[in-house]
Amino acid sequence: MVSYAADLAPMTTRPPRRVAFVDSGIGLLGYADALRALRPDLELVLALDPDHMPYGPRSPGEVRELILASAAAAAELEPVALVVACNTASVHGLEALRAELEPGLPVIGTVPAIRPAATTGGPVSIWSTAATSSSDYLRGLVDAFASEVETHSIAALGLAEAVEAVDPAEIDRAIGAALAETPADTRALVLGCTHYGLVADRISAALNSRGSEVTIFDSPVAVARQTLRRIGLEPEEAAVPTRTAPIVLLSGRRGELPERLRLYPQGARLLGGPAPGAGPRPTLAS
């Protein structure tokens, strides 16, 4: 049994409204950033699990145990909602998390945006990790939401790892390799791993370089809106921003986001201050 909660001092006063995000790695940055855009007054808890990432090669039971431990540590900080910003953890741990934490703590999962992508009429390509690309879970989503359109499942080998390592050269190599496997007539591209949204601008540039008109579908904004619905709040982008930096947990230990994450606009905004050349938040379909 993995347990992180004992590493945290108990809260002595009721905290401000805060939302917790759990993931094996930095894929949660895009989801936290999307929520902050809609409600800048909410405090954030970012619970990463660097001791055990990546989750993809692990058994469902291992993933379930690890995400329960991360969620328990985050729950000690008394959030009003918990977002599972990881597709693998959502597949294997969402049911257990809800059984453990709800109704007291709403738990919001993450799924690839296949349903809205299918409305383009296809063809739809889905980039995901090797484990997800061949999974019954992904096939079930395609059967449920995109059975009437042409779909292609692409294993974007090494992309999540390159994003986690903040390695631009390896990111571009992995994007190029995935693009080579993506049919040229693709009209919609679904980002099936939460890490991929951090490099959506690079993916878009690679698509444009081959003359493709492709709409990229990702889920951070949809998940942020669902989170607000679950806690009874409306988007309020003009709300007075919190002055509190995100609370970071690293496998249950208090920590900080590394400065190298400023390479990603989402990371730069959460760290405070602009990234080199960073513009406003990109608008992706969701």
Short mmCIF file of C-alpha atoms in Angstrom, two decimals:
data_model
loop_
_atom_site.label_atom_id
_atom_site.label_comp_id
_atom_site.label_asym_id
_atom_site.label_seq_id
_atom_site.Cartn_x
_atom_site.Cartn_y
_atom_site.Cartn_z
CA MET A 1 0.00 0.00 0.00
CA VAL A 2 1.45 3.36 -1.04
CA SER A 3 0.69 6.25 1.32
CA TYR A 4 1.74 9.88 0.98
CA ALA A 5 -0.71 11.65 3.29
CA ALA A 6 1.50 11.29 6.38
CA ASP A 7 4.09 13.57 4.77
CA LEU A 8 1.79 16.58 5.11
CA ALA A 9 1.00 18.65 8.17
CA PRO A 10 -2.75 18.85 8.85
CA MET A 11 -4.60 22.05 8.05
CA THR A 12 -5.46 24.08 11.17
CA THR A 13 -7.83 26.51 9.48
CA ARG A 14 -10.29 26.20 6.64
CA PRO A 15 -8.36 27.03 3.45
CA PRO A 16 -9.58 29.22 0.61
CA ARG A 17 -11.28 27.48 -2.30
CA ARG A 18 -8.72 25.38 -4.08
CA VAL A 19 -8.80 22.67 -6.72
CA ALA A 20 -6.34 19.77 -6.80
CA PHE A 21 -4.91 18.17 -9.93
CA VAL A 22 -3.23 14.75 -9.93
CA ASP A 23 -1.07 13.21 -12.65
CA SER A 24 2.03 11.08 -12.93
CA GLY A 25 3.90 14.03 -14.47
CA ILE A 26 3.52 17.52 -15.90
CA GLY A 27 0.52 16.83 -18.14
CA LEU A 28 -1.61 18.44 -15.42
CA LEU A 29 -0.12 21.88 -16.19
CA GLY A 30 -2.43 22.47 -19.14
CA TYR A 31 -5.50 21.54 -17.10
CA ALA A 32 -4.56 23.73 -14.16
CA ASP A 33 -3.81 26.60 -16.54
CA ALA A 34 -7.21 26.21 -18.23
CA LEU A 35 -9.01 26.37 -14.89
CA ARG A 36 -7.00 29.39 -13.81
CA ALA A 37 -8.03 31.16 -17.04
CA LEU A 38 -11.71 30.64 -16.17
CA ARG A 39 -11.40 31.26 -12.42
CA PRO A 40 -8.17 33.05 -11.51
CA ASP A 41 -9.36 33.38 -7.91
CA LEU A 42 -9.12 29.64 -7.20
CA GLU A 43 -6.01 28.27 -5.53
CA LEU A 44 -4.36 25.23 -7.10
CA VAL A 45 -2.78 22.04 -5.80
CA LEU A 46 -0.55 20.21 -8.30
CA ALA A 47 0.17 16.62 -7.23
CA LEU A 48 2.76 14.91 -9.43
CA ASP A 49 4.28 11.46 -8.88
CA PRO A 50 7.87 11.61 -10.18
CA ASP A 51 8.91 8.60 -8.09
CA HIS A 52 6.64 6.28 -10.08
CA MET A 53 6.10 7.85 -13.50
CA PRO A 54 5.33 6.94 -16.20
CA TYR A 55 2.12 5.11 -15.37
CA GLY A 56 1.61 3.69 -18.87
CA PRO A 57 3.74 0.52 -18.49
CA ARG A 58 2.31 -0.27 -15.02
CA SER A 59 -0.48 -2.70 -14.31
CA PRO A 60 -4.00 -1.36 -13.68
CA GLY A 61 -3.69 -2.32 -10.02
CA GLU A 62 -0.43 -0.42 -9.61
CA VAL A 63 -1.85 2.67 -11.30
CA ARG A 64 -4.92 2.51 -9.07
CA GLU A 65 -2.83 2.30 -5.91
CA LEU A 66 -0.52 5.13 -6.96
CA ILE A 67 -3.27 7.54 -7.97
CA LEU A 68 -5.18 6.81 -4.74
CA ALA A 69 -2.05 7.71 -2.78
CA SER A 70 -1.53 10.96 -4.70
CA ALA A 71 -5.19 11.86 -4.30
CA ALA A 72 -5.08 11.16 -0.56
CA ALA A 73 -2.11 13.50 -0.17
CA ALA A 74 -3.86 16.21 -2.17
CA ALA A 75 -7.09 15.72 -0.20
CA GLU A 76 -5.22 16.57 3.02
CA LEU A 77 -5.08 20.14 1.69
CA GLU A 78 -8.89 20.27 1.62
CA PRO A 79 -9.60 21.07 -2.04
CA VAL A 80 -13.18 21.54 -3.21
CA ALA A 81 -12.59 19.28 -6.25
CA LEU A 82 -9.98 16.86 -7.55
CA VAL A 83 -9.13 16.58 -11.26
CA VAL A 84 -7.45 13.43 -12.55
CA ALA A 85 -5.40 15.04 -15.33
CA CYS A 86 -4.08 11.77 -16.69
CA ASN A 87 -5.76 9.46 -19.19
CA THR A 88 -4.14 6.31 -17.80
CA ALA A 89 -5.07 7.17 -14.22
CA SER A 90 -8.62 8.04 -15.30
CA VAL A 91 -8.99 4.67 -17.01
CA HIS A 92 -7.68 2.57 -14.12
CA GLY A 93 -8.34 4.71 -11.06
CA LEU A 94 -11.35 6.98 -11.56
CA GLU A 95 -13.92 4.50 -10.26
CA ALA A 96 -11.84 3.76 -7.15
CA LEU A 97 -11.21 7.46 -6.51
CA ARG A 98 -14.91 8.27 -6.68
CA ALA A 99 -15.75 5.39 -4.36
CA GLU A 100 -13.13 6.64 -1.90
CA LEU A 101 -13.67 10.41 -2.03
CA GLU A 102 -17.17 11.23 -3.25
CA PRO A 103 -19.62 12.69 -2.42
CA GLY A 104 -17.51 14.84 -0.10
CA LEU A 105 -14.90 15.61 -2.75
CA PRO A 106 -16.01 15.72 -6.40
CA VAL A 107 -13.62 13.83 -8.70
CA ILE A 108 -13.37 14.80 -12.38
CA GLY A 109 -11.69 12.51 -14.89
CA THR A 110 -10.07 13.08 -18.26
CA VAL A 111 -10.92 11.41 -21.57
CA PRO A 112 -9.68 12.17 -25.10
CA ALA A 113 -11.93 14.57 -27.03
CA ILE A 114 -13.06 11.95 -29.56
CA ARG A 115 -16.75 12.87 -29.50
CA PRO A 116 -16.30 16.51 -30.64
CA ALA A 117 -13.61 15.49 -33.12
CA ALA A 118 -16.05 13.10 -34.78
CA THR A 119 -18.37 16.02 -35.58
CA THR A 120 -15.86 17.13 -38.24
CA GLY A 121 -16.85 14.10 -40.29
CA GLY A 122 -13.32 12.72 -40.23
CA PRO A 123 -10.92 11.30 -40.92
CA VAL A 124 -9.93 11.56 -37.24
CA SER A 125 -6.44 10.67 -36.03
CA ILE A 126 -5.79 10.04 -32.35
CA TRP A 127 -2.30 10.45 -30.93
CA SER A 128 -1.68 8.64 -27.65
CA THR A 129 0.90 6.61 -25.78
CA ALA A 130 1.73 3.10 -26.96
CA ALA A 131 -0.31 1.54 -24.15
CA THR A 132 -3.38 3.68 -24.83
CA SER A 133 -3.27 3.37 -28.62
CA SER A 134 -3.88 -0.39 -28.49
CA SER A 135 -6.18 -0.40 -25.46
CA ASP A 136 -9.75 -1.66 -25.18
CA TYR A 137 -10.50 1.68 -23.51
CA LEU A 138 -9.63 3.69 -26.62
CA ARG A 139 -11.43 1.24 -28.90
CA GLY A 140 -14.49 1.62 -26.70
CA LEU A 141 -14.43 5.40 -27.01
CA VAL A 142 -14.11 5.18 -30.79
CA ASP A 143 -16.97 2.68 -31.00
CA ALA A 144 -19.15 4.85 -28.77
CA PHE A 145 -18.48 8.27 -30.27
CA ALA A 146 -16.85 7.90 -33.70
CA SER A 147 -18.17 4.70 -35.22
CA GLU A 148 -19.52 6.56 -38.26
CA VAL A 149 -16.23 8.24 -39.21
CA GLU A 150 -12.83 7.01 -40.33
CA THR A 151 -10.40 6.92 -37.40
CA HIS A 152 -6.70 6.18 -37.02
CA SER A 153 -4.94 5.41 -33.74
CA ILE A 154 -1.33 6.61 -33.73
CA ALA A 155 1.21 5.70 -31.05
CA ALA A 156 3.23 8.91 -30.57
CA LEU A 157 6.25 7.01 -29.33
CA GLY A 158 8.47 8.97 -26.96
CA LEU A 159 6.45 12.19 -27.12
CA ALA A 160 5.16 12.17 -23.54
CA GLU A 161 8.64 11.34 -22.25
CA ALA A 162 10.21 14.13 -24.31
CA VAL A 163 7.63 16.63 -23.06
CA GLU A 164 8.27 15.54 -19.47
CA ALA A 165 12.02 15.96 -19.97
CA VAL A 166 11.53 19.39 -21.62
CA ASP A 167 13.74 18.30 -24.52
CA PRO A 168 12.83 20.42 -27.59
CA ALA A 169 14.90 18.40 -30.05
CA GLU A 170 13.40 15.10 -28.91
CA ILE A 171 9.91 16.65 -28.83
CA ASP A 172 10.25 17.68 -32.48
CA ARG A 173 11.63 14.26 -33.41
CA ALA A 174 8.71 12.47 -31.75
CA ILE A 175 6.19 14.82 -33.36
CA GLY A 176 7.76 14.21 -36.75
CA ALA A 177 7.63 10.45 -36.28
CA ALA A 178 3.96 10.55 -35.25
CA LEU A 179 3.15 12.87 -38.13
CA ALA A 180 4.72 10.41 -40.57
CA GLU A 181 2.18 7.82 -39.38
CA THR A 182 -0.75 10.23 -39.62
CA PRO A 183 -2.79 10.07 -42.87
CA ALA A 184 -2.45 13.21 -44.97
CA ASP A 185 -6.23 13.61 -45.28
CA THR A 186 -6.75 13.81 -41.51
CA ARG A 187 -9.21 16.60 -40.65
CA ALA A 188 -9.19 16.28 -36.86
CA LEU A 189 -6.34 15.36 -34.52
CA VAL A 190 -7.19 14.26 -30.98
CA LEU A 191 -4.48 14.65 -28.34
CA GLY A 192 -4.93 11.47 -26.31
CA CYS A 193 -2.33 12.16 -23.61
CA THR A 194 -2.45 15.15 -21.28
CA HIS A 195 1.23 15.89 -21.93
CA TYR A 196 0.65 16.57 -25.62
CA GLY A 197 -1.31 19.77 -25.11
CA LEU A 198 1.82 21.41 -23.71
CA VAL A 199 3.33 21.24 -27.21
CA ALA A 200 0.16 21.82 -29.22
CA ASP A 201 1.83 24.82 -30.85
CA ARG A 202 4.67 22.62 -32.13
CA ILE A 203 2.22 19.97 -33.32
CA SER A 204 0.19 22.63 -35.14
CA ALA A 205 3.34 24.02 -36.78
CA ALA A 206 4.34 20.54 -37.95
CA LEU A 207 0.88 19.98 -39.44
CA ASN A 208 1.00 23.35 -41.19
CA SER A 209 4.44 22.59 -42.61
CA ARG A 210 2.97 19.79 -44.71
CA GLY A 211 0.01 21.90 -45.80
CA SER A 212 -2.57 20.10 -43.69
CA GLU A 213 -5.71 21.89 -42.52
CA VAL A 214 -6.32 20.02 -39.30
CA THR A 215 -8.29 20.98 -36.19
CA ILE A 216 -6.58 19.90 -32.97
CA PHE A 217 -8.88 18.64 -30.22
CA ASP A 218 -7.79 18.66 -26.59
CA SER A 219 -9.78 18.57 -23.35
CA PRO A 220 -8.39 21.05 -20.74
CA VAL A 221 -11.08 23.71 -21.26
CA ALA A 222 -13.90 21.14 -21.26
CA VAL A 223 -12.51 19.58 -18.08
CA ALA A 224 -12.17 23.01 -16.45
CA ARG A 225 -15.79 23.84 -17.25
CA GLN A 226 -16.95 20.48 -15.92
CA THR A 227 -14.97 21.10 -12.74
CA LEU A 228 -16.71 24.42 -12.20
CA ARG A 229 -20.10 22.82 -12.79
CA ARG A 230 -19.35 20.13 -10.21
CA ILE A 231 -18.57 22.73 -7.54
CA GLY A 232 -21.38 25.10 -8.46
CA LEU A 233 -19.31 27.94 -9.90
CA GLU A 234 -19.55 29.88 -13.14
CA PRO A 235 -16.57 31.02 -15.22
CA GLU A 236 -15.44 34.44 -14.05
CA GLU A 237 -12.33 35.40 -15.97
CA ALA A 238 -12.30 38.89 -14.43
CA ALA A 239 -12.21 37.56 -10.86
CA VAL A 240 -9.44 38.98 -8.69
CA PRO A 241 -6.54 36.54 -9.12
CA THR A 242 -5.25 34.67 -6.11
CA ARG A 243 -1.82 35.78 -4.95
CA THR A 244 -1.02 32.28 -3.75
CA ALA A 245 1.34 30.21 -5.89
CA PRO A 246 0.22 26.66 -6.66
CA ILE A 247 0.97 24.16 -3.92
CA VAL A 248 3.14 21.43 -5.44
CA LEU A 249 3.34 17.85 -4.18
CA LEU A 250 5.99 15.50 -5.56
CA SER A 251 5.01 11.94 -4.67
CA GLY A 252 3.43 13.38 -1.54
CA ARG A 253 6.32 15.67 -0.59
CA ARG A 254 6.07 19.45 -0.71
CA GLY A 255 8.11 20.75 -3.62
CA GLU A 256 8.29 23.28 -6.43
CA LEU A 257 7.81 23.28 -10.17
CA PRO A 258 11.21 23.32 -11.89
CA GLU A 259 12.10 26.51 -13.73
CA ARG A 260 12.65 24.57 -16.97
CA LEU A 261 8.86 24.28 -17.29
CA ARG A 262 8.84 27.91 -18.42
CA LEU A 263 9.51 26.52 -21.88
CA TYR A 264 5.80 25.76 -21.95
CA PRO A 265 3.46 28.77 -21.84
CA GLN A 266 1.20 26.92 -19.40
CA GLY A 267 4.13 26.28 -17.08
CA ALA A 268 5.32 29.87 -17.34
CA ARG A 269 1.91 31.23 -16.38
CA LEU A 270 1.67 28.92 -13.37
CA LEU A 271 5.21 29.78 -12.28
CA GLY A 272 4.47 33.48 -12.73
CA GLY A 273 5.83 35.64 -15.53
CA PRO A 274 6.10 35.12 -19.28
CA ALA A 275 7.91 32.40 -21.14
CA PRO A 276 10.33 33.43 -23.89
CA GLY A 277 8.15 34.25 -26.88
CA ALA A 278 4.97 33.11 -25.13
CA GLY A 279 1.73 34.59 -26.37
CA PRO A 280 -1.81 34.25 -25.08
CA ARG A 281 -3.39 30.88 -24.36
CA PRO A 282 -4.03 29.03 -27.63
CA THR A 283 -7.58 28.25 -28.61
CA LEU A 284 -8.04 24.52 -29.19
CA ALA A 285 -11.23 22.68 -29.95
CA SER A 286 -12.55 20.66 -27.03
#
